[in-house]
Coordinates of C-alpha atoms (C1' of nucleotides) in Angstrom, one line a residue:
Chain A
M226 CA 83.0 -64.6 60.6
S227 CA 81.9 -66.6 57.6
Y228 CA 78.7 -65.0 56.2
G229 CA 78.6 -61.3 56.7
S230 CA 78.3 -58.1 54.8
N231 CA 74.9 -57.2 56.2
L232 CA 73.9 -55.2 53.2
S233 CA 70.5 -54.0 54.2
A234 CA 70.4 -54.9 57.9
M235 CA 71.3 -51.4 59.1
S236 CA 67.8 -50.2 59.3
E237 CA 66.9 -52.9 61.7
D238 CA 69.8 -52.5 64.0
L239 CA 68.2 -49.7 66.0
V240 CA 65.0 -51.8 66.4
G241 CA 67.1 -54.7 67.6
R242 CA 66.1 -56.8 64.6
R243 CA 63.9 -58.9 66.7
H244 CA 62.3 -61.9 65.0
V245 CA 63.8 -61.7 61.6
G246 CA 61.5 -64.5 60.5
G247 CA 58.3 -62.6 61.1
Q248 CA 60.0 -59.5 59.6
I249 CA 60.6 -61.3 56.3
R250 CA 57.0 -62.4 56.3
R251 CA 55.9 -58.8 56.6
E252 CA 58.3 -57.6 54.0
I253 CA 57.0 -60.1 51.4
M254 CA 53.5 -59.1 52.2
Q255 CA 54.4 -55.4 51.9
L256 CA 56.1 -56.2 48.5
I257 CA 52.8 -57.7 47.3
L258 CA 50.9 -54.6 48.4
D259 CA 53.4 -52.2 47.1
R260 CA 53.6 -53.7 43.6
R261 CA 49.8 -54.1 43.5
L262 CA 50.0 -57.8 42.8
R263 CA 46.7 -59.5 42.3
P264 CA 45.9 -63.2 43.3
G265 CA 47.6 -65.3 40.7
S266 CA 50.4 -62.9 39.9
P267 CA 53.9 -64.3 40.0
L268 CA 56.1 -63.5 42.9
P269 CA 59.9 -63.0 42.6
T270 CA 61.7 -66.3 42.8
E271 CA 63.4 -67.5 46.0
S272 CA 66.8 -66.4 44.6
E273 CA 65.5 -62.9 43.8
L274 CA 63.9 -62.6 47.2
M275 CA 67.1 -63.6 49.0
D276 CA 68.9 -61.0 47.0
S277 CA 66.4 -58.2 47.5
L278 CA 65.8 -58.9 51.2
G279 CA 69.4 -59.8 51.9
V280 CA 68.7 -63.1 53.7
S281 CA 69.5 -66.7 53.0
R282 CA 67.3 -69.1 51.0
N283 CA 66.3 -70.9 54.2
S284 CA 64.8 -67.8 55.8
V285 CA 63.0 -66.9 52.6
R286 CA 61.6 -70.4 52.4
E287 CA 60.4 -70.5 56.0
A288 CA 58.6 -67.2 55.5
L289 CA 57.0 -68.4 52.2
K290 CA 55.9 -71.6 54.0
A291 CA 54.2 -69.5 56.7
L292 CA 52.5 -67.3 54.0
Q293 CA 51.5 -70.4 52.2
A294 CA 49.7 -71.7 55.3
L295 CA 47.8 -68.4 55.4
D296 CA 47.0 -68.8 51.7
I297 CA 48.6 -65.5 51.0
V298 CA 51.1 -67.1 48.6
E299 CA 50.7 -70.2 46.5
I300 CA 53.8 -72.3 45.8
R301 CA 53.9 -74.5 42.7
H302 CA 56.7 -77.1 42.8
G303 CA 59.2 -76.6 40.0
Y304 CA 57.3 -73.7 38.6
G305 CA 57.2 -70.6 40.8
T306 CA 55.5 -68.7 43.6
Y307 CA 52.3 -66.8 43.1
V308 CA 50.0 -64.5 45.1
G309 CA 47.4 -66.6 46.8
Q310 CA 43.6 -66.2 47.2
A311 CA 43.8 -65.2 50.8
S312 CA 40.9 -67.6 51.4
L313 CA 39.6 -68.7 54.8
T314 CA 41.4 -72.1 54.7
P315 CA 43.5 -71.0 57.7
L316 CA 40.3 -70.5 59.6
V317 CA 39.2 -73.9 58.6
D318 CA 42.5 -75.5 59.6
G319 CA 42.5 -73.7 62.9
L320 CA 39.0 -74.4 63.9
T321 CA 39.2 -78.0 62.9
F322 CA 42.4 -78.5 64.9
R323 CA 40.9 -76.7 67.9
T324 CA 37.8 -78.9 67.8
L325 CA 39.6 -82.1 67.4
S326 CA 41.9 -81.1 70.2
Q327 CA 39.1 -81.1 72.7
V328 CA 38.7 -84.9 72.9
D329 CA 36.5 -85.0 75.9
D330 CA 33.7 -83.1 74.3
D331 CA 33.8 -82.0 70.8
T332 CA 30.1 -81.2 71.1
H333 CA 31.2 -78.0 73.0
A334 CA 33.5 -76.6 70.4
L335 CA 31.3 -77.8 67.6
G336 CA 28.2 -76.4 69.3
E337 CA 29.8 -73.0 69.4
I338 CA 30.5 -73.0 65.7
L339 CA 27.0 -74.2 65.0
Q340 CA 25.6 -71.4 67.1
V341 CA 27.6 -68.8 65.2
R342 CA 26.4 -70.2 61.9
E343 CA 22.8 -70.2 63.1
V344 CA 22.9 -66.6 64.3
L345 CA 24.5 -65.6 61.0
E346 CA 22.1 -67.4 58.8
E347 CA 19.1 -66.3 60.8
G348 CA 20.1 -62.7 60.4
L349 CA 21.1 -63.1 56.7
I350 CA 17.9 -64.7 55.6
R351 CA 16.0 -61.7 57.0
R352 CA 18.0 -59.3 54.7
V353 CA 17.8 -61.6 51.8
A354 CA 14.0 -62.3 52.0
E355 CA 13.3 -58.8 50.8
T356 CA 15.6 -58.5 47.9
L357 CA 15.4 -62.0 46.4
S358 CA 14.4 -62.0 42.8
D359 CA 12.1 -64.5 41.1
A360 CA 15.0 -65.8 39.1
E361 CA 16.9 -66.5 42.2
L362 CA 13.9 -68.2 43.8
D363 CA 13.7 -70.4 40.8
S364 CA 17.3 -71.5 41.0
L365 CA 16.8 -72.3 44.7
E366 CA 13.8 -74.3 43.6
A367 CA 16.0 -76.3 41.3
I368 CA 18.4 -77.1 44.0
I369 CA 15.7 -78.2 46.4
E370 CA 14.2 -80.5 43.8
R371 CA 17.6 -82.2 43.5
M372 CA 17.5 -82.5 47.3
E373 CA 14.1 -84.1 47.3
E374 CA 15.1 -86.5 44.6
K375 CA 18.1 -87.7 46.7
G376 CA 15.8 -87.7 49.8
R377 CA 13.4 -90.1 48.1
A378 CA 16.3 -92.4 47.3
G379 CA 17.4 -92.3 50.9
E380 CA 20.7 -90.8 50.0
A381 CA 22.5 -88.0 51.9
F382 CA 23.3 -84.8 50.0
P383 CA 25.9 -82.7 51.9
E384 CA 27.2 -81.0 48.8
I385 CA 23.7 -79.9 47.6
D386 CA 23.0 -78.6 51.1
R387 CA 26.1 -76.5 51.0
E388 CA 25.2 -75.3 47.5
F389 CA 21.8 -74.2 48.7
H390 CA 23.1 -72.1 51.6
E391 CA 25.6 -70.6 49.3
A392 CA 23.1 -69.7 46.6
L393 CA 20.8 -68.2 49.3
Y394 CA 23.1 -65.3 49.9
T395 CA 24.6 -64.5 46.6
S396 CA 22.1 -61.6 46.1
L397 CA 23.7 -59.8 49.0
G398 CA 26.8 -59.2 46.9
N399 CA 28.9 -59.9 50.0
E400 CA 31.8 -62.2 49.1
L401 CA 32.8 -62.8 52.7
V402 CA 29.5 -64.3 53.7
P403 CA 29.6 -67.5 51.6
Q404 CA 33.2 -68.0 52.4
L405 CA 32.6 -67.8 56.1
L406 CA 29.7 -70.2 55.9
A407 CA 31.6 -72.5 53.7
A408 CA 34.4 -72.4 56.3
F409 CA 32.1 -73.4 59.1
W410 CA 30.6 -76.0 57.0
N411 CA 34.0 -77.5 56.1
V412 CA 35.0 -77.6 59.8
F413 CA 31.8 -79.4 60.7
H414 CA 32.1 -82.0 58.0
R415 CA 35.8 -82.5 58.4
V416 CA 35.4 -83.2 62.1
A417 CA 32.5 -85.5 61.3
R418 CA 34.7 -87.4 58.9
V419 CA 37.6 -87.8 61.3
R420 CA 35.3 -88.9 64.1
G421 CA 33.6 -91.4 61.8
W422 CA 30.1 -90.1 62.2
A423 CA 27.3 -91.5 60.2
R424 CA 25.7 -89.6 57.3
D425 CA 22.4 -87.9 57.5
P426 CA 20.0 -90.7 58.7
A427 CA 16.9 -89.0 57.4
P428 CA 17.6 -87.1 54.2
A429 CA 13.9 -86.7 53.4
V430 CA 13.4 -84.7 56.6
T431 CA 16.3 -82.5 55.8
A432 CA 15.0 -81.9 52.3
R433 CA 11.6 -81.0 53.7
R434 CA 13.2 -78.4 56.1
H435 CA 14.8 -76.7 53.1
R436 CA 11.6 -76.8 51.2
E437 CA 10.0 -75.0 54.2
I438 CA 12.6 -72.2 54.0
L439 CA 11.9 -71.7 50.3
T440 CA 8.1 -71.5 50.6
A441 CA 8.5 -68.9 53.3
L442 CA 10.8 -66.9 51.1
R443 CA 8.4 -67.1 48.2
A444 CA 5.7 -65.8 50.5
R445 CA 8.1 -63.0 51.6
D446 CA 7.3 -64.1 55.1
V447 CA 10.5 -63.0 57.0
T448 CA 9.4 -64.4 60.3
H449 CA 8.5 -67.7 58.9
A450 CA 11.7 -68.0 57.0
Q451 CA 13.7 -67.2 60.1
R452 CA 11.9 -69.8 62.0
A453 CA 12.3 -72.4 59.3
M454 CA 16.0 -71.7 59.3
A455 CA 16.1 -72.1 63.1
D456 CA 14.3 -75.5 62.7
H457 CA 16.8 -76.5 60.2
F458 CA 19.6 -76.0 62.7
R459 CA 17.7 -77.9 65.4
G460 CA 17.9 -80.8 63.0
I461 CA 21.6 -80.4 62.5
E462 CA 22.3 -80.2 66.2
A463 CA 20.1 -83.3 66.9
R464 CA 22.1 -85.3 64.3
A465 CA 25.4 -84.2 65.7
W466 CA 24.6 -84.9 69.3
Q467 CA 23.1 -88.2 68.4
A468 CA 26.2 -89.1 66.5
T469 CA 28.5 -88.3 69.4
L470 CA 26.4 -90.4 71.8
G471 CA 26.3 -93.2 69.3
V472 CA 30.0 -93.3 69.0
K473 CA 30.6 -93.2 72.7
Chain B
M1160 CA 76.4 -89.6 47.6
S1161 CA 76.8 -87.6 50.7
Y1162 CA 73.6 -88.2 52.7
G1163 CA 72.2 -91.6 52.3
S1164 CA 70.9 -94.5 54.3
N1165 CA 67.2 -93.6 53.7
L1166 CA 66.2 -95.3 56.9
S1167 CA 62.5 -94.8 56.8
A1168 CA 61.9 -93.5 53.3
M1169 CA 60.9 -96.9 51.9
S1170 CA 57.3 -96.7 53.0
E1171 CA 56.8 -93.6 50.9
D1172 CA 58.5 -94.8 47.8
L1173 CA 55.3 -96.6 46.6
V1174 CA 53.2 -93.5 47.2
G1175 CA 55.7 -91.4 45.4
R1176 CA 56.3 -89.3 48.6
R1177 CA 54.5 -86.3 47.2
H1178 CA 54.5 -83.1 49.1
V1179 CA 56.7 -84.1 52.1
G1180 CA 56.3 -80.6 53.5
G1181 CA 52.5 -80.7 54.0
Q1182 CA 52.8 -84.2 55.2
I1183 CA 55.1 -83.2 58.0
R1184 CA 52.7 -80.5 59.0
R1185 CA 49.9 -83.0 59.3
E1186 CA 52.1 -85.5 61.2
I1187 CA 53.0 -82.9 63.8
M1188 CA 49.4 -81.9 64.2
Q1189 CA 48.5 -85.6 64.6
L1190 CA 51.3 -85.9 67.2
I1191 CA 49.7 -83.2 69.2
L1192 CA 46.3 -84.8 69.0
D1193 CA 47.5 -88.3 69.7
R1194 CA 49.5 -87.2 72.8
R1195 CA 46.6 -85.1 74.0
L1196 CA 48.8 -82.1 74.4
R1197 CA 47.1 -78.9 75.6
P1198 CA 47.9 -75.3 74.7
G1199 CA 51.1 -74.5 76.4
S1200 CA 52.5 -78.0 76.6
P1201 CA 56.0 -78.5 75.3
L1202 CA 56.5 -80.1 71.9
P1203 CA 59.5 -82.4 71.0
T1204 CA 62.6 -80.4 70.0
E1205 CA 63.5 -80.0 66.4
S1206 CA 66.2 -82.7 66.8
E1207 CA 63.7 -85.1 68.2
L1208 CA 61.2 -84.4 65.5
M1209 CA 63.8 -84.9 62.7
D1210 CA 64.6 -88.3 64.3
S1211 CA 61.1 -89.4 64.8
L1212 CA 59.9 -88.2 61.4
G1213 CA 63.0 -89.2 59.6
V1214 CA 63.4 -85.8 57.8
S1215 CA 66.0 -83.1 57.8
R1216 CA 65.9 -80.1 60.2
N1217 CA 65.0 -77.7 57.4
S1218 CA 61.9 -79.6 56.6
V1219 CA 60.9 -79.8 60.2
R1220 CA 61.5 -76.0 60.6
E1221 CA 59.4 -75.2 57.5
A1222 CA 56.5 -77.2 58.9
L1223 CA 56.8 -75.6 62.3
K1224 CA 56.9 -72.1 60.7
A1225 CA 53.7 -72.9 58.9
L1226 CA 52.0 -74.2 62.1
Q1227 CA 53.3 -71.1 63.9
A1228 CA 51.5 -68.9 61.3
L1229 CA 48.3 -70.8 62.1
D1230 CA 48.9 -70.3 65.9
I1231 CA 48.9 -74.1 66.3
V1232 CA 52.4 -74.1 67.7
E1233 CA 54.3 -71.4 69.5
I1234 CA 58.1 -71.1 69.0
R1235 CA 60.3 -69.5 71.7
H1236 CA 63.8 -68.7 70.5
G1237 CA 66.4 -70.6 72.6
Y1238 CA 63.8 -72.3 74.7
G1239 CA 61.5 -74.6 72.9
T1240 CA 58.4 -75.2 70.9
Y1241 CA 55.0 -75.3 72.5
V1242 CA 51.4 -76.0 71.5
G1243 CA 49.7 -72.8 70.5
Q1244 CA 46.3 -71.3 71.4
A1245 CA 44.8 -71.9 68.0
S1246 CA 43.5 -68.4 68.1
L1247 CA 41.9 -66.5 65.2
T1248 CA 45.0 -64.4 64.5
P1249 CA 45.4 -66.2 61.1
L1250 CA 41.9 -64.9 60.2
V1251 CA 42.9 -61.4 61.2
D1252 CA 46.1 -61.6 59.2
G1253 CA 44.3 -62.9 56.2
L1254 CA 41.4 -60.5 56.2
T1255 CA 43.7 -57.5 56.9
F1256 CA 45.9 -58.5 54.0
R1257 CA 42.9 -59.0 51.7
T1258 CA 41.4 -55.7 52.6
L1259 CA 44.7 -53.8 52.2
S1260 CA 45.2 -55.6 48.9
Q1261 CA 42.1 -53.9 47.4
V1262 CA 43.7 -50.5 47.0
D1263 CA 41.0 -49.0 44.8
D1264 CA 38.2 -49.5 47.3
D1265 CA 38.9 -50.8 50.7
T1266 CA 35.3 -49.7 51.5
H1267 CA 34.1 -52.8 49.7
A1268 CA 36.1 -55.4 51.6
L1269 CA 35.7 -53.5 54.8
G1270 CA 31.9 -53.1 54.3
E1271 CA 31.6 -56.8 53.9
I1272 CA 33.3 -57.4 57.2
L1273 CA 31.2 -54.7 58.8
Q1274 CA 28.0 -56.3 57.5
V1275 CA 28.9 -59.7 58.9
R1276 CA 29.7 -58.1 62.3
E1277 CA 26.4 -56.3 62.2
V1278 CA 24.4 -59.4 61.3
L1279 CA 26.2 -61.3 64.1
E1280 CA 25.7 -58.7 66.8
E1281 CA 22.1 -58.1 65.9
G1282 CA 21.3 -61.8 66.2
L1283 CA 23.4 -62.2 69.3
I1284 CA 21.9 -59.3 71.2
R1285 CA 18.5 -60.9 70.8
R1286 CA 19.6 -64.0 72.5
V1287 CA 21.5 -62.2 75.2
A1288 CA 18.6 -59.8 76.0
E1289 CA 16.6 -62.5 77.7
T1290 CA 19.3 -64.2 79.7
L1291 CA 21.3 -61.1 81.0
S1292 CA 21.5 -61.0 84.8
D1293 CA 21.4 -57.8 86.8
A1294 CA 25.0 -58.1 87.8
E1295 CA 26.0 -58.3 84.1
L1296 CA 23.9 -55.2 83.4
D1297 CA 25.7 -53.4 86.1
S1298 CA 29.1 -54.3 84.8
L1299 CA 28.0 -53.0 81.4
E1300 CA 26.8 -49.9 83.1
A1301 CA 30.2 -49.3 84.5
I1302 CA 31.8 -49.7 81.1
I1303 CA 29.4 -47.2 79.6
E1304 CA 30.1 -44.7 82.3
R1305 CA 33.8 -44.8 81.4
M1306 CA 32.7 -44.2 77.8
E1307 CA 30.7 -41.2 78.7
E1308 CA 33.5 -39.8 80.8
K1309 CA 35.8 -40.1 77.8
G1310 CA 33.1 -38.7 75.6
R1311 CA 32.8 -35.5 77.7
A1312 CA 36.5 -35.0 77.4
G1313 CA 36.3 -35.4 73.6
E1314 CA 38.6 -38.4 73.6
A1315 CA 38.1 -41.5 71.5
F1316 CA 37.8 -44.9 73.3
P1317 CA 38.3 -47.8 70.9
E1318 CA 39.5 -50.1 73.7
I1319 CA 36.4 -49.5 75.9
D1320 CA 34.2 -50.0 72.8
R1321 CA 35.8 -53.4 72.3
E1322 CA 35.5 -54.2 75.9
F1323 CA 31.8 -53.4 75.9
H1324 CA 30.9 -55.6 73.0
E1325 CA 33.0 -58.4 74.5
A1326 CA 31.3 -58.1 77.8
L1327 CA 27.9 -58.1 76.1
Y1328 CA 28.1 -61.7 75.1
T1329 CA 30.0 -63.4 77.9
S1330 CA 26.7 -64.8 79.3
L1331 CA 26.3 -66.9 76.2
G1332 CA 29.2 -69.1 77.3
N1333 CA 30.4 -69.3 73.7
E1334 CA 34.1 -68.7 73.5
L1335 CA 34.1 -68.4 69.7
V1336 CA 31.8 -65.4 69.6
P1337 CA 34.1 -62.9 71.4
Q1338 CA 37.1 -64.2 69.5
L1339 CA 35.3 -63.7 66.1
L1340 CA 34.1 -60.3 67.0
A1341 CA 37.6 -59.3 68.3
A1342 CA 39.1 -60.6 65.0
F1343 CA 36.8 -58.4 62.9
W1344 CA 37.4 -55.5 65.3
N1345 CA 41.2 -56.0 64.9
V1346 CA 41.0 -56.1 61.1
F1347 CA 39.0 -52.9 61.1
H1348 CA 41.3 -50.9 63.3
R1349 CA 44.4 -52.3 61.8
V1350 CA 43.3 -51.2 58.4
A1351 CA 42.3 -47.8 59.8
R1352 CA 45.7 -47.4 61.3
V1353 CA 47.6 -48.3 58.1
R1354 CA 45.3 -46.0 56.0
G1355 CA 45.9 -43.2 58.5
W1356 CA 42.3 -42.6 59.3
A1357 CA 41.3 -40.1 61.9
R1358 CA 39.9 -41.2 65.2
D1359 CA 36.3 -41.0 66.2
P1360 CA 35.4 -37.4 65.6
A1361 CA 32.3 -37.5 67.9
P1362 CA 33.0 -39.7 70.9
A1363 CA 30.0 -38.3 72.8
V1364 CA 27.6 -39.6 70.1
T1365 CA 29.2 -43.0 70.1
A1366 CA 28.8 -43.2 73.9
R1367 CA 25.2 -42.2 73.6
R1368 CA 24.5 -45.0 71.1
H1369 CA 26.0 -47.5 73.5
R1370 CA 23.9 -46.1 76.4
E1371 CA 20.9 -46.6 74.1
I1372 CA 21.7 -50.3 73.8
L1373 CA 22.0 -50.7 77.5
T1374 CA 18.7 -49.0 78.4
A1375 CA 16.9 -51.2 75.9
L1376 CA 18.5 -54.3 77.5
R1377 CA 17.5 -53.1 81.0
A1378 CA 13.9 -52.8 79.7
R1379 CA 14.2 -56.3 78.2
D1380 CA 13.1 -54.7 74.9
V1381 CA 14.6 -57.0 72.3
T1382 CA 13.4 -55.1 69.3
H1383 CA 14.6 -51.8 70.7
A1384 CA 18.0 -53.3 71.6
Q1385 CA 18.3 -54.7 68.1
R1386 CA 17.5 -51.4 66.5
A1387 CA 19.9 -49.6 68.8
M1388 CA 22.7 -52.0 67.7
A1389 CA 21.8 -51.3 64.1
D1390 CA 22.0 -47.6 64.7
H1391 CA 25.4 -48.1 66.3
F1392 CA 26.7 -49.8 63.1
R1393 CA 25.2 -47.0 61.0
G1394 CA 27.5 -44.7 63.0
I1395 CA 30.5 -46.9 62.4
E1396 CA 29.9 -47.0 58.6
A1397 CA 29.4 -43.3 58.4
R1398 CA 32.7 -42.7 60.1
A1399 CA 34.5 -45.2 57.9
W1400 CA 33.2 -43.9 54.6
Q1401 CA 33.8 -40.3 55.6
A1402 CA 37.4 -41.2 56.5
T1403 CA 38.0 -42.8 53.1
L1404 CA 36.6 -39.8 51.3
G1405 CA 38.6 -37.5 53.5
V1406 CA 41.8 -39.2 52.6
K1407 CA 41.1 -39.2 49.0
Chain C
dG105 C1' 76.7 -62.8 88.0
dG106 C1' 79.3 -66.3 85.2
dG107 C1' 79.6 -70.4 82.6
dG108 C1' 77.9 -74.3 80.3
dA109 C1' 74.2 -76.8 78.2
dT110 C1' 70.1 -76.8 75.4
dT111 C1' 67.3 -75.1 71.8
dT112 C1' 66.0 -72.2 68.2
dG113 C1' 67.7 -68.9 64.3
dT114 C1' 70.5 -68.3 60.3
dC115 C1' 73.6 -69.4 56.7
dC116 C1' 76.1 -72.1 53.1
dG117 C1' 76.7 -75.7 49.6
dT118 C1' 74.9 -79.4 47.1
dA119 C1' 71.9 -82.8 45.1
dT120 C1' 67.3 -84.0 43.3
dG121 C1' 62.6 -83.8 41.7
dT122 C1' 59.4 -81.2 38.7
dA123 C1' 57.3 -78.2 35.4
dT124 C1' 57.7 -75.5 31.2
dC125 C1' 59.4 -74.9 26.6
Chain D
dC1480 C1' 63.5 -85.6 24.2
dG1481 C1' 66.8 -82.2 26.0
dA1482 C1' 67.5 -77.8 28.2
dT1483 C1' 66.4 -74.6 31.5
dA1484 C1' 64.5 -72.6 35.5
dC1485 C1' 62.5 -73.5 39.7
dA1486 C1' 61.2 -75.5 44.1
dT1487 C1' 62.4 -79.5 47.4
dA1488 C1' 65.3 -81.6 50.5
dC1489 C1' 69.6 -82.9 52.9
dG1490 C1' 73.7 -82.2 55.8
dG1491 C1' 76.8 -79.4 58.4
dA1492 C1' 78.2 -75.2 60.7
dC1493 C1' 77.9 -71.2 63.5
dA1494 C1' 75.1 -67.4 66.0
dA1495 C1' 71.8 -66.0 69.4
dA1496 C1' 68.5 -66.6 73.0
dT1497 C1' 67.2 -68.9 77.2
dC1498 C1' 67.7 -71.6 81.2
dC1499 C1' 69.9 -73.8 85.0
dC1500 C1' 73.6 -74.5 88.2

DNA sequence: GGGGATTTGTCCGTATGTATC
DNA sequence: CGATACATACGGACAAATCCC
């Protein structure tokens, strides 16, 4: 035997120490929870982790790489390892991969994502329509004016679009909502970029649909707002299906 | 110099070969896409990958571990590596960790997840209420009868609950919907288990709420169904908040 | 069931790039 | 600029799991 000593492996012997890799991953996560480390806090170095966990550097690194993929830790080359933001980037990676994986019809996988986003936003706008303050309506107004300006120039405005939908739901005080929507948005546009789809061919129409949503919100007309949102998604779907047909 | 020869490193020298790790991850994903590999298909062995990618085994393994965490590949000890299901387990892991990480008030993070689930299901049941067939209503009936049986015995039935909500939306033909709902459900119950919360204290009431949803669906009463679903979530919230207070 | 081949899991030692001070 | 601490990457070796004959 070359490397032995099994300092702290006794506890796992009864369990059969199955899948040491996943075990180390859980132990590092538990370490973060136990020490109440916040996102951005420094983690022990790899050397310290191999000592405290009693495993080799390779095992520690594989576990850290897995946690990095989940955005649970953040590794800065030559500097250190830190607690991550636990964002939804893993969801984006997974959904993007899954969608690209269905070569025959990405419309299916993409349509599913779009349907979920539509259901979400239709329900969310109902709740937000009642609690939206005048100040928030004004800031939405400013965003839409930038849209219309781009629309007049015939330029697409994916980032402003994203900004609008994010600003719509800030008043809910729900951090998860904008992150989920942003995740879906990222998947959609990443797939579009890989597939080489064209940009929005009619930005003025898209801007008008957003304007429609805002006027409904100003009137506190929940039904109208919901229908305007649904129309907006019809537009998105039309663009996507047209793009897939155009490419084929 | 011990390991030299740098066969295929020349191409990266100009780029500065930044972040080889993440690069390998993308190359393996691209390999799956290029070869049209389906979930369950075998991947090249680690040795073949280090040859074809021109990197060491450690680097290959770290990339594979990251992809494993995303459920993009599946590694079987002593057998081989396979294309994974690209499920939403990364989302479950991330949200669970994030929720447990907020020790002071998990009610906040958990409340956000619950709100998203509620918005989703309220919107989904509207769409499903119109297209549900009699056969599907009957299968929902069977599930609810099992609930009521458990309810009379005073036993909790988390699994049947999950089954009901999954069966509700099969007619949509959207694979992502049940997976997302299952993910949220898993986060909720995993956190509950870690926190040591009590089980459903009034299963009969929970069963009755589900019965209410079904009767509304049978009557094709969309508004009623939506309200019944909302009531159901009020019950879940009440249980959760009561549990957190009880523990504290 | 036994044995050998294949494949992943773990470990060690070392050299190198990178960021901070 | 040098020193230091850290992550990155490589090669080689052995252990453990699985499969097939």
